[in-house]
mmCIF file of C-alpha atoms in Angstrom:
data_model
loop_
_atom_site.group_PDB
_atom_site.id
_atom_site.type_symbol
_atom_site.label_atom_id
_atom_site.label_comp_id
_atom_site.label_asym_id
_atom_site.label_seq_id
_atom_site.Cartn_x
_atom_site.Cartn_y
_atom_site.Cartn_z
ATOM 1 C CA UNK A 6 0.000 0.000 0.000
ATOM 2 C CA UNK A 7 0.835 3.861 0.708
ATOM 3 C CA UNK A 8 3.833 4.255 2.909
ATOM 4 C CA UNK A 9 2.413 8.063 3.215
ATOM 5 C CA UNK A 10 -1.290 7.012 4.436
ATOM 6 C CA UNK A 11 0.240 5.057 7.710
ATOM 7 C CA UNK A 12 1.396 6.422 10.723
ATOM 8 C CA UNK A 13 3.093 3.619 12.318
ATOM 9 C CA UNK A 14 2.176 1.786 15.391
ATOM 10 C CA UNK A 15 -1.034 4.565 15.150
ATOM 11 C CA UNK A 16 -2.989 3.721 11.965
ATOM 12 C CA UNK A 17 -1.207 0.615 11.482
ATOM 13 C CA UNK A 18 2.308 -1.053 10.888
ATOM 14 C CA UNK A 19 4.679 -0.124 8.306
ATOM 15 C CA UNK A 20 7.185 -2.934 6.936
ATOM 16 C CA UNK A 21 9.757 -3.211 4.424
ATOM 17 C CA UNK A 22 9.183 -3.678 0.588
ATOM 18 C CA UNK A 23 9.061 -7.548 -0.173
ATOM 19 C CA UNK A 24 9.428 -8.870 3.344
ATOM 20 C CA UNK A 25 7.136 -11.605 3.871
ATOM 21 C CA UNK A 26 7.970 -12.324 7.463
ATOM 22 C CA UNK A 27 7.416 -8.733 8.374
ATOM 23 C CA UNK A 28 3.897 -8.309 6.552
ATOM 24 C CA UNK A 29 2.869 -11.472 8.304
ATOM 25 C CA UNK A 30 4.360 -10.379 11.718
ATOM 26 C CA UNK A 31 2.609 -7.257 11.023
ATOM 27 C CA UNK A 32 -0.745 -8.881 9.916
ATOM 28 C CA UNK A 33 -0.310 -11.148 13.375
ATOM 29 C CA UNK A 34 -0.148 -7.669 15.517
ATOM 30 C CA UNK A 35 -3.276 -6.427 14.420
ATOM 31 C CA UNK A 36 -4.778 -9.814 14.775
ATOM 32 C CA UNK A 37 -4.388 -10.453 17.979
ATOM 33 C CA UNK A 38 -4.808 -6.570 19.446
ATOM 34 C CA UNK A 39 -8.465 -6.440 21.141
ATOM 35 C CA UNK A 40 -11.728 -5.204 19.067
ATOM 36 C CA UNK A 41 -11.237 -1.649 21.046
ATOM 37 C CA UNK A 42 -7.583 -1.241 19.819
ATOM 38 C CA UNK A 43 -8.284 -2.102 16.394
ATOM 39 C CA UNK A 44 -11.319 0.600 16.434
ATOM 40 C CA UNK A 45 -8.936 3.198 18.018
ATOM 41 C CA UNK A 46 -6.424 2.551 14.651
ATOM 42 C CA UNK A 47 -9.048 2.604 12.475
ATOM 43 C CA UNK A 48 -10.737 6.037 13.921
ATOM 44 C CA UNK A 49 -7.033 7.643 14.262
ATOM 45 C CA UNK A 50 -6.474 6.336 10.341
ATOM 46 C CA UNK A 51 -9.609 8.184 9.006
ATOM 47 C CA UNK A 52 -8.808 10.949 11.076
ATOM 48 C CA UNK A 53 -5.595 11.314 9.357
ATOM 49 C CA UNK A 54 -6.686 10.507 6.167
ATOM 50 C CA UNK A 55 -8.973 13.256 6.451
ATOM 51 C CA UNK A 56 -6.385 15.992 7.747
ATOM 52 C CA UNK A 57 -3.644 15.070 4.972
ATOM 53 C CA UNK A 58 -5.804 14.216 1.948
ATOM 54 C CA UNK A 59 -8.648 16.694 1.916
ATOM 55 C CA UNK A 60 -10.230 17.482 -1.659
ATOM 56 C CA UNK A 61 -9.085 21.123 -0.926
ATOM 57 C CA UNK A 62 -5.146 20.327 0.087
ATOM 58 C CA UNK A 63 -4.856 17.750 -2.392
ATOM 59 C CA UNK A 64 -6.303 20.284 -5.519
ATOM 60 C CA UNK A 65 -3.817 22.982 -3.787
ATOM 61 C CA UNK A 66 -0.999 20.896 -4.153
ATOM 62 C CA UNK A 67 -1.410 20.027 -7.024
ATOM 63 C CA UNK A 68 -2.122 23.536 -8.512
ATOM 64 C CA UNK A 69 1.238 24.006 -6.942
ATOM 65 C CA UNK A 70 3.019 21.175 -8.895
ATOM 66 C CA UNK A 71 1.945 22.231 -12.346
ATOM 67 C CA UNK A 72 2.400 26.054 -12.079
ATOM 68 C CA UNK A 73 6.002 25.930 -10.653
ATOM 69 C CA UNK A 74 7.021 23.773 -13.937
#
């Protein structure tokens, strides 16, 4: 997935491109954390998702990117 659209060990857990064991280590971590820890990722993920990729910010910034070129 997005490296940028995870805060680690908040939204969820980053791991290393083409590790296996760390994707399943990761996978095993949210597994096994209680339904009120998952929920608490989940709300802080769409919180953040909201904050960093709002319609508005993400047309801005890209306005930006074409007219310094």
């Amino acid at each position: 997935g997005c490296r940028e659209s995870v805060v680690n060990y908040e939204t969820g857990y980053l791991c290393r491109v083409h590790d296996k064991h760390e994707v399943y280590s990761a996978m095993q971590k949210m597994m096994f954390l209680c339904a009120e820890e998952r929920e608490l990722k989940g709300l802080s993920a769409r919180k953040f998702m909201e904050a960093k990729f709002d319609k508005y910010s993400v047309v801005q910034d890209t306005l930006k990117m074409i007219f310094q070129k």
